Tab-separated table of N, CA and C and ligand atoms in Angstrom:
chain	number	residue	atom	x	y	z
A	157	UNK	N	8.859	-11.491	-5.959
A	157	UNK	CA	7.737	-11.385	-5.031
A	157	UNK	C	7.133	-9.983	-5.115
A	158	UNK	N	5.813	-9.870	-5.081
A	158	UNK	CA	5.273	-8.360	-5.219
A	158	UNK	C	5.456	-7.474	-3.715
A	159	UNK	N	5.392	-6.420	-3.628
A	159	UNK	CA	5.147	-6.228	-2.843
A	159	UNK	C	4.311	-4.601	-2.200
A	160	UNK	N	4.089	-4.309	-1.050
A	160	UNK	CA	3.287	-3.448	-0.916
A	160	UNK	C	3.963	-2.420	-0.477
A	161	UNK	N	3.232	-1.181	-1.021
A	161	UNK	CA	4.126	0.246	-0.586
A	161	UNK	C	3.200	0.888	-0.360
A	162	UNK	N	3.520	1.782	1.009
A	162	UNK	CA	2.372	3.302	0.947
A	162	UNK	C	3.922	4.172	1.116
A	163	UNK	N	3.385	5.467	0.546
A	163	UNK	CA	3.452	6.532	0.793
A	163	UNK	C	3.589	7.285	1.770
A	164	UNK	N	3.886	6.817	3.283
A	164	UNK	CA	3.708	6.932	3.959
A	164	UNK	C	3.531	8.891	4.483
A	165	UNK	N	4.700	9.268	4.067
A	165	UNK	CA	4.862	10.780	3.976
A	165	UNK	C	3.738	11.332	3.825
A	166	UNK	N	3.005	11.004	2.423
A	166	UNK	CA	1.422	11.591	2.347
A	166	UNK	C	0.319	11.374	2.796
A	167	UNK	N	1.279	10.650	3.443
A	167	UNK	CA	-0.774	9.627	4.527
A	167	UNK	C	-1.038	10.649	5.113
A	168	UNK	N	-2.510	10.728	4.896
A	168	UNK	CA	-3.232	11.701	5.963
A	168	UNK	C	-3.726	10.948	7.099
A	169	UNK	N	-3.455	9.935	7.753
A	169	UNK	CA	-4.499	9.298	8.463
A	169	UNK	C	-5.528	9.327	9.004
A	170	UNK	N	-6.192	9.168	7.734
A	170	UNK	CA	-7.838	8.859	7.950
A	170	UNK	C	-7.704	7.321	8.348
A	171	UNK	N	-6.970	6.874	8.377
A	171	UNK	CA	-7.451	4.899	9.222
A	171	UNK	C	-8.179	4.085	8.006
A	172	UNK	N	-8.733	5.033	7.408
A	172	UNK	CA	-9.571	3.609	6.018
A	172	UNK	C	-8.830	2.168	5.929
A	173	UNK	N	-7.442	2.053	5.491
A	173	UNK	CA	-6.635	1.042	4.958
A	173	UNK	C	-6.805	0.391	6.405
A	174	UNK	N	-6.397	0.625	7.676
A	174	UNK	CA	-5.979	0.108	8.628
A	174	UNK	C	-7.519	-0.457	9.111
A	175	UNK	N	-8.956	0.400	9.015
A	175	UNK	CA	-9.767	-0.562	9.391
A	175	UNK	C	-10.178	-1.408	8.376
A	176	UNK	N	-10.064	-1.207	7.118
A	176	UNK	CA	-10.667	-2.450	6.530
A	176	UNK	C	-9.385	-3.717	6.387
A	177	UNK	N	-8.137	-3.218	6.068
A	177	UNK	CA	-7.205	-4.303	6.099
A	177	UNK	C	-6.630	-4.377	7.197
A	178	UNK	N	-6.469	-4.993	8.339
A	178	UNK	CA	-5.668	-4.920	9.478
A	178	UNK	C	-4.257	-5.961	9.049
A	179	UNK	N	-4.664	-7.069	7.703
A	179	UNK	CA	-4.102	-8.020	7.652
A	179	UNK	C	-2.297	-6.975	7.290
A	180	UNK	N	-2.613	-5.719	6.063
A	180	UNK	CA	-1.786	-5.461	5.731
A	180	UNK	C	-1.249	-3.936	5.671
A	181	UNK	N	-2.049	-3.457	7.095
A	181	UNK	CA	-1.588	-1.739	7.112
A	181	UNK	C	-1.894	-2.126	8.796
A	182	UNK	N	-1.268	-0.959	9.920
A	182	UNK	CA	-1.344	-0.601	10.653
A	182	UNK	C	-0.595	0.848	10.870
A	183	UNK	N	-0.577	1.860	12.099
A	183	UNK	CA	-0.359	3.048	12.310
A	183	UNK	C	1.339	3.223	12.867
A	184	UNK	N	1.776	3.941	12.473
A	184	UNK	CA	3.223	3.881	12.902
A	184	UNK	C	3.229	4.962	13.884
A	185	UNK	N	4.207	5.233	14.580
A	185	UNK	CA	4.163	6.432	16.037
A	185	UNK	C	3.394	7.339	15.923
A	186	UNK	N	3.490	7.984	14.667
A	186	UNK	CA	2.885	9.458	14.198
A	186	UNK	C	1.545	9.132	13.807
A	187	UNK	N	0.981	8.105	13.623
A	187	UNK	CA	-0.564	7.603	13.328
A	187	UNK	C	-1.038	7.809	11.890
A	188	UNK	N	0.271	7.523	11.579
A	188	UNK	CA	0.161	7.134	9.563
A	188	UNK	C	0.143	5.774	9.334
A	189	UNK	N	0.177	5.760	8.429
A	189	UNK	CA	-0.157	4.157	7.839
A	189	UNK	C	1.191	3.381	6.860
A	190	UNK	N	1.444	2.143	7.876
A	190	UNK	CA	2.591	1.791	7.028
A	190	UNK	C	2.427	0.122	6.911
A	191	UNK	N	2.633	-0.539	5.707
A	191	UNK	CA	2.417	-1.891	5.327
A	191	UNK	C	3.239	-2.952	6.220
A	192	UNK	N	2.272	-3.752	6.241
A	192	UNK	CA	3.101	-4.724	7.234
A	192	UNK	C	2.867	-6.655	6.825
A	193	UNK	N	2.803	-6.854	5.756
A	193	UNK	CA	2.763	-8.002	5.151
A	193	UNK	C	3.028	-7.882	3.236
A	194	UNK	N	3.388	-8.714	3.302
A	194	UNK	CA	3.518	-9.189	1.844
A	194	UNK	C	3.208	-10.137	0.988
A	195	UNK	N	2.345	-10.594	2.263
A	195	UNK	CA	1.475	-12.065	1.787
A	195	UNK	C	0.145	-11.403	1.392
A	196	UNK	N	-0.797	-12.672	0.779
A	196	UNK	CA	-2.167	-12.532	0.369
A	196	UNK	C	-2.166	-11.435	-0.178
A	197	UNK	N	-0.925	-10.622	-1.400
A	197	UNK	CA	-1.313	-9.525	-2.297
A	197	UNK	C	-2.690	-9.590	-3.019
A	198	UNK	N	-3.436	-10.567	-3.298
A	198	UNK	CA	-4.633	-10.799	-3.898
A	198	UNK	C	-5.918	-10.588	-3.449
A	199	UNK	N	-5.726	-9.960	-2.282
A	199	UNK	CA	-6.952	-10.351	-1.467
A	199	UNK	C	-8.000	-9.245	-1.784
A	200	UNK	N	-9.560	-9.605	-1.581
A	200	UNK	CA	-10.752	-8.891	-2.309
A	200	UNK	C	-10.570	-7.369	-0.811
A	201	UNK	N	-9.749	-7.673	0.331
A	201	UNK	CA	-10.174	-6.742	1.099
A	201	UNK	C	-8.814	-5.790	1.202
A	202	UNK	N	-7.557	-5.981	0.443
A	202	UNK	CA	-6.508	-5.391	0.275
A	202	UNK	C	-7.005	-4.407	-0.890
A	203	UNK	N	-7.531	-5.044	-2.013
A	203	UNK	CA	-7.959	-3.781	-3.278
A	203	UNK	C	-9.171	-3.057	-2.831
A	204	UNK	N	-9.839	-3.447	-1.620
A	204	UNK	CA	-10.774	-2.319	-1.079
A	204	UNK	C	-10.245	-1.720	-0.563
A	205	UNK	N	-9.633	-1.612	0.052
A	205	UNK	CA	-8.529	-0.467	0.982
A	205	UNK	C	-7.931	0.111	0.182
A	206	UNK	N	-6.872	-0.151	-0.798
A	206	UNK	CA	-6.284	0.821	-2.048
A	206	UNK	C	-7.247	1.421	-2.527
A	207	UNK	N	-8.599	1.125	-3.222
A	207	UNK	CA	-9.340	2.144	-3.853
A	207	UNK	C	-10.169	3.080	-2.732
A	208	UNK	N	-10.378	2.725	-0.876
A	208	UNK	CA	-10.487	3.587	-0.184
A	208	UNK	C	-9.745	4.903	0.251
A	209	UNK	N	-7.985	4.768	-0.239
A	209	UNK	CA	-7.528	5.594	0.327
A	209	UNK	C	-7.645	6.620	-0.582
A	210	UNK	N	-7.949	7.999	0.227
A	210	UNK	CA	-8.455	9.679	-0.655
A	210	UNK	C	-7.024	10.004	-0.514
A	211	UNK	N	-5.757	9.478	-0.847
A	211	UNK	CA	-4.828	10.462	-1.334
A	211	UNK	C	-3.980	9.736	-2.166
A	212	UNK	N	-4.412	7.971	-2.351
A	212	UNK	CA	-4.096	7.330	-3.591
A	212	UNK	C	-2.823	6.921	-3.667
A	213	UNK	N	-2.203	6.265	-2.406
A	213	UNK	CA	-0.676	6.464	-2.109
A	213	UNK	C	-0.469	5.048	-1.825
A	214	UNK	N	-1.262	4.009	-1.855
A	214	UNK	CA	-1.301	2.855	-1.339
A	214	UNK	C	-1.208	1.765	-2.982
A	215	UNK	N	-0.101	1.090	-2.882
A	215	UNK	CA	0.277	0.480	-4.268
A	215	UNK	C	1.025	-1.132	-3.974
A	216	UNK	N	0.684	-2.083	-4.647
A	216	UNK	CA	1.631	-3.478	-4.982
A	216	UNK	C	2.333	-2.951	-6.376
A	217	UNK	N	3.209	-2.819	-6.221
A	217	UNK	CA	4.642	-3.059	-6.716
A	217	UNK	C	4.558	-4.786	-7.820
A	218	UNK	N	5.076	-4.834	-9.415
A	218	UNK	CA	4.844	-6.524	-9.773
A	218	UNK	C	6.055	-7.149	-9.626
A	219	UNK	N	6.238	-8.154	-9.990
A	219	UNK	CA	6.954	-9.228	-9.260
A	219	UNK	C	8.509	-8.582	-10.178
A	220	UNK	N	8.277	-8.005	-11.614
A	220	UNK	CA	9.197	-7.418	-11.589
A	220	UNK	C	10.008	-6.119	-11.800
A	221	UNK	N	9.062	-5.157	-10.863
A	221	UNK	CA	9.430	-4.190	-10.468
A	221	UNK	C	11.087	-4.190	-9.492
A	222	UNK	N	11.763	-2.849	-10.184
A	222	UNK	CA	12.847	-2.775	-9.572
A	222	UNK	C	13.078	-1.451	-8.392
A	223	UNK	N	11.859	-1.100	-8.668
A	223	UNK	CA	11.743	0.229	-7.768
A	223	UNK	C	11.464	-0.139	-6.351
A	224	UNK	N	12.296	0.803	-5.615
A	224	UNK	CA	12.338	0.831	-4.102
A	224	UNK	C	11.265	1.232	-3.446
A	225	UNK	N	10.995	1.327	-2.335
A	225	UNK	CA	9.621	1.838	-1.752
A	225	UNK	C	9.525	2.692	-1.534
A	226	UNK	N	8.126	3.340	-1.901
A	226	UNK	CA	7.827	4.779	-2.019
A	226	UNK	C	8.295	5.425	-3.295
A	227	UNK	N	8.530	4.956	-4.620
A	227	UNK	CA	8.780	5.251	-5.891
A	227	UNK	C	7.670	6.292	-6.387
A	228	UNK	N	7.946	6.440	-7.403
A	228	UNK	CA	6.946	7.428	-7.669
A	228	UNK	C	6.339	7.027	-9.147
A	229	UNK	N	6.778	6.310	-9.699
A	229	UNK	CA	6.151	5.368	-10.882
A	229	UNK	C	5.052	4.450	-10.637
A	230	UNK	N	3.993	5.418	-10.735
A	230	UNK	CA	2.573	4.418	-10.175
A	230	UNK	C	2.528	3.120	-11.490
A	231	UNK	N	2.727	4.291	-12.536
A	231	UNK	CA	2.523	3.456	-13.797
A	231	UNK	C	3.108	1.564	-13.858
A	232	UNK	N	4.116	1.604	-13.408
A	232	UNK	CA	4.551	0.485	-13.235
A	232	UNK	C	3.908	-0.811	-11.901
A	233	UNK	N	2.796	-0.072	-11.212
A	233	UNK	CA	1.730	-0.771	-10.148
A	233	UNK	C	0.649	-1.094	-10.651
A	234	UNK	N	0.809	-2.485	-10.138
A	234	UNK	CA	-0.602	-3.284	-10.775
A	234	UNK	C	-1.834	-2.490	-10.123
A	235	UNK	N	-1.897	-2.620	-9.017
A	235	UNK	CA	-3.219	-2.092	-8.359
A	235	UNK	C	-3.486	-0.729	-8.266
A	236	UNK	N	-2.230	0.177	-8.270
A	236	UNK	CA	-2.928	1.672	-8.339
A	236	UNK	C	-2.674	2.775	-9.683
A	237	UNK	N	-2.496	1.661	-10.705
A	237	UNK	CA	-2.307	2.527	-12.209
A	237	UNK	C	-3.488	3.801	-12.092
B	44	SF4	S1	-6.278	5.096	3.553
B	44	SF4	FE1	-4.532	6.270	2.727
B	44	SF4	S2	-4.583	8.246	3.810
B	44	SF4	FE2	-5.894	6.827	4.966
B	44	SF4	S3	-4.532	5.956	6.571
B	44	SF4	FE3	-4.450	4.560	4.787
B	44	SF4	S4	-2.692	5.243	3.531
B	44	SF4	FE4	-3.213	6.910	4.977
């Protein structure tokens, strides 16, 4: 199953991801941004939000990726090579 990772550490929270995707980011205590679904990886308003975020930390992971979350091998992410 793919799945979604931010960065959370480097979030600056600017909110971009969280207002355009609500389906798959919201704000955690500190008002960063942390993923909260793993469904509808495909969606036209999930890859607008990855190419919105200005610090580029927002990534799907492929189905067979073995890396844990928050890796640092973008190379191996479909959506934020
Ligand atoms: S778009 Fe990026 S920097 Fe902005 S809140 Fe989302 S993850 Fe954080």
């Amino acid at each position: 199953m793919k799945k979604l990772v931010v960065k959370t550490e480097n979030c600056i929270g600017c909110g971009a991801c969280v207002g355009i995707d609500s389906e798959h980011f919201t704000f955690n205590d500190e008002g960063f941004s942390i993923p909260v679904s793993n469904e509808n990886l495909d969606s036209d308003k999930l890859q607008t939000a990855i190419d919105s975020c200005p610090v580029g930390i927002i990534s799907v992971l492929k189905d067979d990726c073995n890396c844990e979350e928050n890796c640092e091998c973008k190379e191996n992410c479909e959506k934020n090579a």
